PDB file of C-alpha atoms in Angstrom:
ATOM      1  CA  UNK A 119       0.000   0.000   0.000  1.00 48.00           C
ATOM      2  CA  UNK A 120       1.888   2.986  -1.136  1.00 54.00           C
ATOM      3  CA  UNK A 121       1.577   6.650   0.577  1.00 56.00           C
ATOM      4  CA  UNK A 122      -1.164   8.353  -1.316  1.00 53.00           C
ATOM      5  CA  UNK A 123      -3.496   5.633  -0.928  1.00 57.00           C
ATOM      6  CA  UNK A 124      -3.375   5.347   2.876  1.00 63.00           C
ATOM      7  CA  UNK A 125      -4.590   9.411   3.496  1.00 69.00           C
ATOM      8  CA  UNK A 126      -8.614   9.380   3.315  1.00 80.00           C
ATOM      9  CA  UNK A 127     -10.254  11.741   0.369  1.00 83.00           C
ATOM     10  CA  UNK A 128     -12.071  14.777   1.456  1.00 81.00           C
ATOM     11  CA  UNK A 129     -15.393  14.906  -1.391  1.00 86.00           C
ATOM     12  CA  UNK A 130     -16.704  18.321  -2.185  1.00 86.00           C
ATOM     13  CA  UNK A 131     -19.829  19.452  -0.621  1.00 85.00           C
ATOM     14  CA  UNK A 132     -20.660  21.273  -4.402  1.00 88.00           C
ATOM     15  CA  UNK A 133     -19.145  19.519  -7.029  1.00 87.00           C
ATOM     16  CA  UNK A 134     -18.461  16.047  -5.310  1.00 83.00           C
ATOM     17  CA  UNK A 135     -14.313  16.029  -6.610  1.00 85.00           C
ATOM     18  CA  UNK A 136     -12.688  13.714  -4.545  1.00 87.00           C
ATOM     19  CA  UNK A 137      -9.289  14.949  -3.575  1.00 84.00           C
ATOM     20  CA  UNK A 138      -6.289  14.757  -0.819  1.00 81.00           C
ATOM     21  CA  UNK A 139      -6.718  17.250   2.146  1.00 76.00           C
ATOM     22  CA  UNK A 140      -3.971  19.242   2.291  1.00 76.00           C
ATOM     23  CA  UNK A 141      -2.416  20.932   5.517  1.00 73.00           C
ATOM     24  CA  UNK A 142      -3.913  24.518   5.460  1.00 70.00           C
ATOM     25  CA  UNK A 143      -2.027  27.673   6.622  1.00 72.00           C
ATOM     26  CA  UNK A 144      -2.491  28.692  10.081  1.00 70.00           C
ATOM     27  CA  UNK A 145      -5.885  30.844  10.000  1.00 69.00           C
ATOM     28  CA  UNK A 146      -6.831  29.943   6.307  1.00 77.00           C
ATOM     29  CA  UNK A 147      -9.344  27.962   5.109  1.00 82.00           C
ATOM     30  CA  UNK A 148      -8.959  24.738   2.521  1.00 83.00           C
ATOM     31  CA  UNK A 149     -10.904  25.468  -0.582  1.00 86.00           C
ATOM     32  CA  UNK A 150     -12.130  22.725  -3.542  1.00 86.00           C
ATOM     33  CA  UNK A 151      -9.351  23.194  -6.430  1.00 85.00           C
ATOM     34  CA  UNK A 152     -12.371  22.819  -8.935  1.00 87.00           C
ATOM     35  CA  UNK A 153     -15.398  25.121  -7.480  1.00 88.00           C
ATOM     36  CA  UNK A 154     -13.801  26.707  -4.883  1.00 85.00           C
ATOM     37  CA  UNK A 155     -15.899  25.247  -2.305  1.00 86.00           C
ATOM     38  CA  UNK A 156     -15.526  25.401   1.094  1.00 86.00           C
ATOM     39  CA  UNK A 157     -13.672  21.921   2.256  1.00 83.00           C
ATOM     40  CA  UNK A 158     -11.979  22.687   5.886  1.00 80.00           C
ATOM     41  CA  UNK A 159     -12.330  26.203   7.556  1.00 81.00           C
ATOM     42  CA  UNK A 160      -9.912  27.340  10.094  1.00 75.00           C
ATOM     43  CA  UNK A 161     -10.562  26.588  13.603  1.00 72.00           C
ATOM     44  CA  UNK A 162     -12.404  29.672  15.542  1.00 71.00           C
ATOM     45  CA  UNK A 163     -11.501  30.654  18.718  1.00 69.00           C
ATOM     46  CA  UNK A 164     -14.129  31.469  21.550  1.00 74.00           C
ATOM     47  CA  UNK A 165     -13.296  33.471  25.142  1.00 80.00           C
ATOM     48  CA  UNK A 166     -16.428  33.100  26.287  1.00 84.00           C
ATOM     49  CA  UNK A 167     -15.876  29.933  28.076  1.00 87.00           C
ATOM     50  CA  UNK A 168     -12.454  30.598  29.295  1.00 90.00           C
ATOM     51  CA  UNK A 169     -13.626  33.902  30.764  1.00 91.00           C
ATOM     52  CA  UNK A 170     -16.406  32.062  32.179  1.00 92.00           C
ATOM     53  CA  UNK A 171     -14.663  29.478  34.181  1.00 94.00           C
ATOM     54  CA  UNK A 172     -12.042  32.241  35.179  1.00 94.00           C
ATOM     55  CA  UNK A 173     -14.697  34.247  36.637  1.00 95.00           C
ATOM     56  CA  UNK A 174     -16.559  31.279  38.549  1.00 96.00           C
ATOM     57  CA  UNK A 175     -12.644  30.277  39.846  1.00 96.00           C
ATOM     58  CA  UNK A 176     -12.257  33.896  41.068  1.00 95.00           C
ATOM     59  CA  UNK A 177     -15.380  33.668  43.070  1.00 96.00           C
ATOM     60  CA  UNK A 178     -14.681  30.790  44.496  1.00 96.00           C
ATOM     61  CA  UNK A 179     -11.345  31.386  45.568  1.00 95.00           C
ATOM     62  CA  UNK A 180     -13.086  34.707  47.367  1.00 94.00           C
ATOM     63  CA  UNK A 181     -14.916  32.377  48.610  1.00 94.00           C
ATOM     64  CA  UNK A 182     -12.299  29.814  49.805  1.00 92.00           C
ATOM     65  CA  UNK A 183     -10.483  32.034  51.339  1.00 92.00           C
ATOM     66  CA  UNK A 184     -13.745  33.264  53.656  1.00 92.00           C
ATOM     67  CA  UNK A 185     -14.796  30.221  54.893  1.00 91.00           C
ATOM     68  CA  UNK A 186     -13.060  28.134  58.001  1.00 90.00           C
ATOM     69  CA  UNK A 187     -10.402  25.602  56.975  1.00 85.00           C
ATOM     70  CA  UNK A 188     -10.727  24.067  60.849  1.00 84.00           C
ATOM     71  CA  UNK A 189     -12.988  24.078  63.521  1.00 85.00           C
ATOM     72  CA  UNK A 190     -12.927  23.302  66.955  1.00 84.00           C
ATOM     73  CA  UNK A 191     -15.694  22.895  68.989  1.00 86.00           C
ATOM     74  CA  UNK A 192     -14.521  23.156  73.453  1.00 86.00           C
ATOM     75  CA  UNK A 193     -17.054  23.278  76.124  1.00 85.00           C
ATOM     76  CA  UNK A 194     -19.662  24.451  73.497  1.00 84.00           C
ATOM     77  CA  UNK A 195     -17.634  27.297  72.120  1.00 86.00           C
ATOM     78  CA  UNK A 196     -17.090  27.175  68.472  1.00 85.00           C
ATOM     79  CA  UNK A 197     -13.457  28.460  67.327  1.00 83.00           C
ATOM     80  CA  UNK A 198     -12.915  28.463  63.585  1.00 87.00           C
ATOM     81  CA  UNK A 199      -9.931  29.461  61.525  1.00 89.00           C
ATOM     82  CA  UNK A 200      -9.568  31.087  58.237  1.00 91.00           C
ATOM     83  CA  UNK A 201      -6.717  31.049  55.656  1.00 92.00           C
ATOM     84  CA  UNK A 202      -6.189  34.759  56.384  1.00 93.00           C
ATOM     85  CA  UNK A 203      -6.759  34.490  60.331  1.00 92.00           C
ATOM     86  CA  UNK A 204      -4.027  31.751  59.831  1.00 91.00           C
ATOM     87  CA  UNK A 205      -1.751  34.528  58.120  1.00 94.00           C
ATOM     88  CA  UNK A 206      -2.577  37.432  61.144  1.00 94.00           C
ATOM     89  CA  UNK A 207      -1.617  34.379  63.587  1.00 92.00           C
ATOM     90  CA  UNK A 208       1.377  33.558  62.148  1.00 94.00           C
ATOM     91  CA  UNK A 209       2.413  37.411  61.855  1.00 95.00           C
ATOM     92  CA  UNK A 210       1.543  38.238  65.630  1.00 95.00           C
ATOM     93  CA  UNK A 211       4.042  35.115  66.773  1.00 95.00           C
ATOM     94  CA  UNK A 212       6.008  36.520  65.067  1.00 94.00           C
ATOM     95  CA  UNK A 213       7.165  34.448  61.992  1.00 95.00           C
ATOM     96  CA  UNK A 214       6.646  37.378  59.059  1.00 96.00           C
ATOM     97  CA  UNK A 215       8.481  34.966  56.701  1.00 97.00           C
ATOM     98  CA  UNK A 216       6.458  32.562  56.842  1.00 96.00           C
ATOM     99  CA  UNK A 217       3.641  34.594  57.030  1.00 96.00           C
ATOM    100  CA  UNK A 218       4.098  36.855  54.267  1.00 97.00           C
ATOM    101  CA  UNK A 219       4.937  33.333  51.767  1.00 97.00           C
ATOM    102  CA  UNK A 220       1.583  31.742  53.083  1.00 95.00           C
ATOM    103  CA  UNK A 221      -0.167  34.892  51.783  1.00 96.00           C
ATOM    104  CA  UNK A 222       1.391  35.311  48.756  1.00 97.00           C
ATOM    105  CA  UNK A 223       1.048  31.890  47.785  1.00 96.00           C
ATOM    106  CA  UNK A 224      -2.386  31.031  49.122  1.00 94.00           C
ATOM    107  CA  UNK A 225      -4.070  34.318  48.704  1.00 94.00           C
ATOM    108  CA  UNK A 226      -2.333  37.047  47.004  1.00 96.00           C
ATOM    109  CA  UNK A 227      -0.756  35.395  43.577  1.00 97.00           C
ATOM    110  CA  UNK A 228      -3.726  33.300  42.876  1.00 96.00           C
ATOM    111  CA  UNK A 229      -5.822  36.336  43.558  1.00 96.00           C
ATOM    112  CA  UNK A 230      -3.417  38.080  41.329  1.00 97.00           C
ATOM    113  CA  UNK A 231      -3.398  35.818  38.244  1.00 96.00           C
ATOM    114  CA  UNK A 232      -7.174  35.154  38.276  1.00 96.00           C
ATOM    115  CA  UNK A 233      -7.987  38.438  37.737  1.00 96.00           C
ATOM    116  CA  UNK A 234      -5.153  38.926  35.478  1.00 96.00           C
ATOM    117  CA  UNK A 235      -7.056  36.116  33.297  1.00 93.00           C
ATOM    118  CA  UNK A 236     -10.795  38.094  33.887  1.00 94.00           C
ATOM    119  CA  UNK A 237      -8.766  41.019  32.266  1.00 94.00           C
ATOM    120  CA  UNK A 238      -6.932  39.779  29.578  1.00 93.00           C
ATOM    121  CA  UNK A 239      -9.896  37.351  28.378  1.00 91.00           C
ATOM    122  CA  UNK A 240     -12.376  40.685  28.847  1.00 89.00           C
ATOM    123  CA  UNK A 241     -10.063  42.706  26.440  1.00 89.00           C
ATOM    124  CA  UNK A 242      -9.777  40.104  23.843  1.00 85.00           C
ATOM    125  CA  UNK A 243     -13.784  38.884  23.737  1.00 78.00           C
ATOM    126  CA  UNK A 244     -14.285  42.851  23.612  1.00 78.00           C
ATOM    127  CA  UNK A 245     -12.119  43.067  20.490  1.00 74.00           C
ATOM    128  CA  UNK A 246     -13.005  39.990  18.658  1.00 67.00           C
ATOM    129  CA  UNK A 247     -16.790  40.951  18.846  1.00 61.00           C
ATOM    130  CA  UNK A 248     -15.930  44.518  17.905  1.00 57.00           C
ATOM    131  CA  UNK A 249     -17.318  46.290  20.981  1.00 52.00           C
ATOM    132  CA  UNK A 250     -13.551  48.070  21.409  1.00 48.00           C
ATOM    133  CA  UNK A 251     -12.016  50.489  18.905  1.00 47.00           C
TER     134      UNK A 251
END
C-alpha cells in the first residue's frame, strides 16, 4: 500500500471532486481546487468559556479564602480558623516569613493571576466581537 493511498479523500460538498486534504495555513481555510468550495475552515476561537470558568474560579477562591479551613468545637464554644486568620496568627508570633509566603502563595498570587485572566480574556472577547475600537 503505497503513501497516497493510505490518506482518506475529502469529497466536495458542491461539485463532489474527490481529492487529498492538504495541511492549510495557520488561519486559512482549505478550498475545492475545482469550485472553490468550502472543504476545511480554520478553527475559531471562543473566550467566552475561558472567561467564564475564570470568573466562577475567582469567586470561588473569594470564597475559599472566607470560609473556616478548621474548627474546633470546646465546652460548646465554636473556634474556627480562616486562611487569612491563619496569616494574622502567624504574623503576631512573630514568623513574618512565613507569614508573608503563606499569603502570597495562598491568597495574594492566585488572587493576582485570576484576575489577570478576567482582564486579559475581557479585552480580547471585547475586540473579537468589535465592541472596542
Amino acid at each position: 500500500m503505497d503513501r497516497l493511498t493510505a490518506q482518506p479523500l475529502l469529497a466536495c460538498p458542491d461539485c463532489d471532486l474527490l481529492q487529498y486534504p492538504i495541511a492549510p495555513m495557520s488561519g486559512h481555510a482549505v478550498l475545492c481546487f475545482r469550485c472553490d468550495a468550502l472543504l476545511l475552515k480554520p478553527p475559531t476561537i471562543h473566550y467566552q468559556g475561558t472567561l467564564a470558568m475564570s470568573i466562577a474560579a475567582l469567586i470561588l477562591l473569594a470564597l475559599a479564602n472566607t470560609f473556616p479551613l478548621a474548627s474546633l468545637t470546646v465546652k460548646g464554644q465554636v473556634l474556627a480558623a480562616t486562611l487569612p486568620d491563619a496569616v494574622q496568627t502567624l504574623w503576631m508570633d512573630d514568623l513574618r516569613l512565613l507569614a508573608m509566603l503563606v499569603a502570597f502563595t495562598t491568597i495574594i498570587a492566585p488572587a493576582a493571576e485570576l484576575i489577570a485572566f478576567v482582564y486579559l480574556l475581557g479585552q480580547l472577547d471585547r475586540r473579537r466581537s468589535g465592541r472596542l475600537t
